[in-house]
PDB file of C-alpha atoms in Angstrom:
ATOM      1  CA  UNK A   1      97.096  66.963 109.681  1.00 46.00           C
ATOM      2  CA  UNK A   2      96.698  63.347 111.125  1.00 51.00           C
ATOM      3  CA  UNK A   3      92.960  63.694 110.212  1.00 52.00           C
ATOM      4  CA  UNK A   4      91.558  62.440 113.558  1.00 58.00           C
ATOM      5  CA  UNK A   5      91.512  65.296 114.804  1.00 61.00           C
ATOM      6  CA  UNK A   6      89.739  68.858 114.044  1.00 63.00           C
ATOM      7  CA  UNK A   7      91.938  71.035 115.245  1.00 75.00           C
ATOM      8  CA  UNK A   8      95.604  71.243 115.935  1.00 73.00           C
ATOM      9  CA  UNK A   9      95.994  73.634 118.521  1.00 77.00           C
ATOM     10  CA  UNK A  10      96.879  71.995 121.865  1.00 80.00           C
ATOM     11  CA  UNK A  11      95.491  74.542 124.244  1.00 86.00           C
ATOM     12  CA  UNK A  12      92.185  73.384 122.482  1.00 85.00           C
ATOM     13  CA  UNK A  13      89.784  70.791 124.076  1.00 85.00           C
ATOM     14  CA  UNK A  14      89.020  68.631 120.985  1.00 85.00           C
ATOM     15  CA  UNK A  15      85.685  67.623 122.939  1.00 86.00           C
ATOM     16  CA  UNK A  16      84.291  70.754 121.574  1.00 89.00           C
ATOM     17  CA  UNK A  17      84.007  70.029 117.909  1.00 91.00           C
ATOM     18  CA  UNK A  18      81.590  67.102 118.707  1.00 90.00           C
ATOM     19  CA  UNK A  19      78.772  69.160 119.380  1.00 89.00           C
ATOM     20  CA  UNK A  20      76.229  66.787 121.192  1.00 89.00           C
ATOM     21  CA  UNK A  21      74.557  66.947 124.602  1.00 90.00           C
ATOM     22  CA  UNK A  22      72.704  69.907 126.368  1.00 92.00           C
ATOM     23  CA  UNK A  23      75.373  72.506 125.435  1.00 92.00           C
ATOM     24  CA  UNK A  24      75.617  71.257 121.790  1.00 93.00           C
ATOM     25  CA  UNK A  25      74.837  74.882 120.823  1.00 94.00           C
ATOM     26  CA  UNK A  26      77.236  76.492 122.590  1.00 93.00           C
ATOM     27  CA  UNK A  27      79.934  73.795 121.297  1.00 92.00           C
ATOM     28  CA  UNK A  28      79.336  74.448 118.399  1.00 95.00           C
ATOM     29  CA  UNK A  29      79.626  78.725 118.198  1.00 96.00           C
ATOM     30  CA  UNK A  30      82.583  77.623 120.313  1.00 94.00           C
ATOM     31  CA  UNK A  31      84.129  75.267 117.516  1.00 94.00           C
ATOM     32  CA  UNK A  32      82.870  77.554 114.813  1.00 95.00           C
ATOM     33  CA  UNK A  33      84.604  80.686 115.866  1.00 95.00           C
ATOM     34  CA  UNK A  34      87.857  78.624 116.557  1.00 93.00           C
ATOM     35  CA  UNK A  35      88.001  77.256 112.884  1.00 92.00           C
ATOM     36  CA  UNK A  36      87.105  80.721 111.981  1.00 93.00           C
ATOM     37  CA  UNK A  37      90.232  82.218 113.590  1.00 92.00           C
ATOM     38  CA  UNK A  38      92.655  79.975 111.949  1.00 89.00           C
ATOM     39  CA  UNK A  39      94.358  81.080 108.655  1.00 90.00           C
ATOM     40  CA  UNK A  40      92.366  80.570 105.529  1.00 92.00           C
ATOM     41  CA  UNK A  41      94.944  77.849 104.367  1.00 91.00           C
ATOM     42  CA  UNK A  42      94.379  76.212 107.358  1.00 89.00           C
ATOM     43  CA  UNK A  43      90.554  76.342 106.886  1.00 92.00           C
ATOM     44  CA  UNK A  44      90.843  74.585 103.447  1.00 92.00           C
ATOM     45  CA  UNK A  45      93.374  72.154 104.013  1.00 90.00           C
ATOM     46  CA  UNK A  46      90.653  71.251 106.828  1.00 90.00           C
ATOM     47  CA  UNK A  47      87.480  71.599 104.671  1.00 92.00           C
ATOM     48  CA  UNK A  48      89.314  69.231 101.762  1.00 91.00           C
ATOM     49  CA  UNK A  49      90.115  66.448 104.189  1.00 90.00           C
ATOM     50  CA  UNK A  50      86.109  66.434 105.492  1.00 92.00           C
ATOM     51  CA  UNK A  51      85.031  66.350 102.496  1.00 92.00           C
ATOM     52  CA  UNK A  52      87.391  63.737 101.779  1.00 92.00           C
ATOM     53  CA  UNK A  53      86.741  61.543 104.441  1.00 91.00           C
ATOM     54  CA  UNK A  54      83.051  61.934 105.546  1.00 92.00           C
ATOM     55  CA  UNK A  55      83.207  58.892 107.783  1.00 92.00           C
ATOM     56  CA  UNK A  56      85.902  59.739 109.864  1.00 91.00           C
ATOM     57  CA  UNK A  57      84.782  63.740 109.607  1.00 91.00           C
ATOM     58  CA  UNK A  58      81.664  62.257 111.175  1.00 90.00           C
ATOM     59  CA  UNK A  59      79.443  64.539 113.263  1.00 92.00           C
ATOM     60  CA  UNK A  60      82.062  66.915 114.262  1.00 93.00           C
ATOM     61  CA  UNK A  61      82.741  70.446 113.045  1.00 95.00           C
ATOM     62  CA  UNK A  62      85.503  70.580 110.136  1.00 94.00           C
ATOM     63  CA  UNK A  63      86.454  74.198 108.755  1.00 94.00           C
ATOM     64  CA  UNK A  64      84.111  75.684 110.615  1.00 95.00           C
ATOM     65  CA  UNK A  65      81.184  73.909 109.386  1.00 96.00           C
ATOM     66  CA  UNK A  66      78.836  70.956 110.561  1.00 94.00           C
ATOM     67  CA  UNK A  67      78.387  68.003 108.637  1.00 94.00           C
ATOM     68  CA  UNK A  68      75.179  69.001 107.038  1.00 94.00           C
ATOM     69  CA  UNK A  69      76.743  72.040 105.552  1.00 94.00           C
ATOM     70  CA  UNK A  70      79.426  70.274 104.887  1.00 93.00           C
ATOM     71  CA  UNK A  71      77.301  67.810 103.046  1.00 91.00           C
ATOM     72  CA  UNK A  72      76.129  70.874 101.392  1.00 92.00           C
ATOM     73  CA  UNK A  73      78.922  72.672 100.464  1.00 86.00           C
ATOM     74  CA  UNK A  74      80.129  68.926  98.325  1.00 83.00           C
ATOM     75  CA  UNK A  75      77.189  69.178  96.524  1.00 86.00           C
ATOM     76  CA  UNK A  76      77.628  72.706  95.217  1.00 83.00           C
ATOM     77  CA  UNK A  77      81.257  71.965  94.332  1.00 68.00           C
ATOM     78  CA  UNK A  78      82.338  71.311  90.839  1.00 67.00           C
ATOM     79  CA  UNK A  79      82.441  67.829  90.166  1.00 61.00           C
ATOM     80  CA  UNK A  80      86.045  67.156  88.906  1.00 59.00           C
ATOM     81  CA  UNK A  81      87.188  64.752  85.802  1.00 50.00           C
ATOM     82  CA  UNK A  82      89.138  61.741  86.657  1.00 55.00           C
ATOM     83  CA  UNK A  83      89.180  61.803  82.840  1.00 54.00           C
ATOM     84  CA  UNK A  84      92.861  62.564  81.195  1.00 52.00           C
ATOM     85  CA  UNK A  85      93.319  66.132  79.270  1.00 56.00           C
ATOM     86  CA  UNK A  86      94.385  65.448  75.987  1.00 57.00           C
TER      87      UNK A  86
END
Protein backbone atom coordinates (compact mmCIF):
# COMPACT_ATOMS: atom_id res chain seq x y z
CA UNK A 1 0.00 0.00 0.00
CA UNK A 2 1.39 3.37 -1.42
CA UNK A 3 -0.95 5.09 1.13
CA UNK A 4 -2.47 7.64 -1.30
CA UNK A 5 -4.78 5.73 -2.13
CA UNK A 6 -7.88 3.82 -0.33
CA UNK A 7 -8.25 1.11 -2.20
CA UNK A 8 -6.21 -1.05 -4.47
CA UNK A 9 -8.49 -2.55 -6.73
CA UNK A 10 -8.24 -1.04 -10.24
CA UNK A 11 -11.73 -1.67 -11.48
CA UNK A 12 -12.50 0.77 -8.51
CA UNK A 13 -13.14 4.56 -9.05
CA UNK A 14 -11.05 5.99 -6.16
CA UNK A 15 -13.44 9.17 -6.45
CA UNK A 16 -15.77 7.24 -4.33
CA UNK A 17 -14.01 7.15 -1.02
CA UNK A 18 -14.13 11.02 -0.88
CA UNK A 19 -17.57 11.22 0.00
CA UNK A 20 -18.53 14.97 -0.65
CA UNK A 21 -21.14 16.59 -2.89
CA UNK A 22 -24.94 15.78 -3.34
CA UNK A 23 -24.39 11.98 -3.51
CA UNK A 24 -21.97 11.98 -0.51
CA UNK A 25 -24.35 9.40 1.03
CA UNK A 26 -24.47 7.14 -1.49
CA UNK A 27 -20.46 7.37 -1.82
CA UNK A 28 -20.08 6.56 1.07
CA UNK A 29 -22.47 3.01 1.50
CA UNK A 30 -20.67 2.61 -1.82
CA UNK A 31 -17.03 2.91 -0.26
CA UNK A 32 -18.19 1.26 2.90
CA UNK A 33 -19.41 -1.96 1.46
CA UNK A 34 -16.23 -2.10 -0.82
CA UNK A 35 -13.79 -1.95 2.24
CA UNK A 36 -16.17 -4.33 3.75
CA UNK A 37 -15.67 -6.96 1.03
CA UNK A 38 -11.99 -7.01 1.18
CA UNK A 39 -10.19 -9.61 3.41
CA UNK A 40 -9.93 -8.75 7.04
CA UNK A 41 -6.04 -8.41 6.65
CA UNK A 42 -6.62 -6.13 4.12
CA UNK A 43 -9.07 -4.09 6.30
CA UNK A 44 -6.38 -3.67 9.05
CA UNK A 45 -3.41 -3.13 7.18
CA UNK A 46 -5.81 -0.20 5.85
CA UNK A 47 -7.27 0.90 9.24
CA UNK A 48 -3.38 1.01 10.77
CA UNK A 49 -2.11 3.26 8.01
CA UNK A 50 -5.31 5.91 8.69
CA UNK A 51 -4.75 5.93 11.82
CA UNK A 52 -1.26 6.42 11.15
CA UNK A 53 -1.41 9.11 8.89
CA UNK A 54 -4.57 11.22 9.64
CA UNK A 55 -3.49 14.00 7.32
CA UNK A 56 -3.06 12.23 4.32
CA UNK A 57 -6.20 9.71 5.41
CA UNK A 58 -8.00 13.05 5.32
CA UNK A 59 -11.75 13.05 4.69
CA UNK A 60 -11.89 9.89 2.82
CA UNK A 61 -13.13 6.47 3.90
CA UNK A 62 -10.18 4.09 5.22
CA UNK A 63 -11.24 0.40 6.33
CA UNK A 64 -14.49 1.04 5.89
CA UNK A 65 -14.84 3.86 8.16
CA UNK A 66 -15.05 7.80 7.93
CA UNK A 67 -12.73 9.93 9.57
CA UNK A 68 -14.84 10.67 12.55
CA UNK A 69 -15.08 7.06 13.41
CA UNK A 70 -11.91 6.71 12.62
CA UNK A 71 -11.05 9.45 15.00
CA UNK A 72 -13.07 7.39 17.27
CA UNK A 73 -11.94 4.14 16.98
CA UNK A 74 -7.93 5.86 17.98
CA UNK A 75 -9.32 6.99 20.95
CA UNK A 76 -10.69 3.69 22.21
CA UNK A 77 -7.44 1.94 21.27
CA UNK A 78 -4.88 1.02 23.81
CA UNK A 79 -2.38 3.52 24.05
CA UNK A 80 0.97 1.65 23.45
CA UNK A 81 4.49 2.15 25.46
CA UNK A 82 7.32 3.54 23.55
CA UNK A 83 8.86 2.61 26.91
CA UNK A 84 11.52 -0.52 26.75
CA UNK A 85 10.39 -3.99 28.56
CA UNK A 86 12.87 -4.83 30.92
Amino acid sequence: MRGDEPCRRRDVNPDVFWPKGADALARTATAKRLCWACRPTTRAECLRWALANPVLAGEAIWAGLTEPERRAEASAAPATSTAPTI
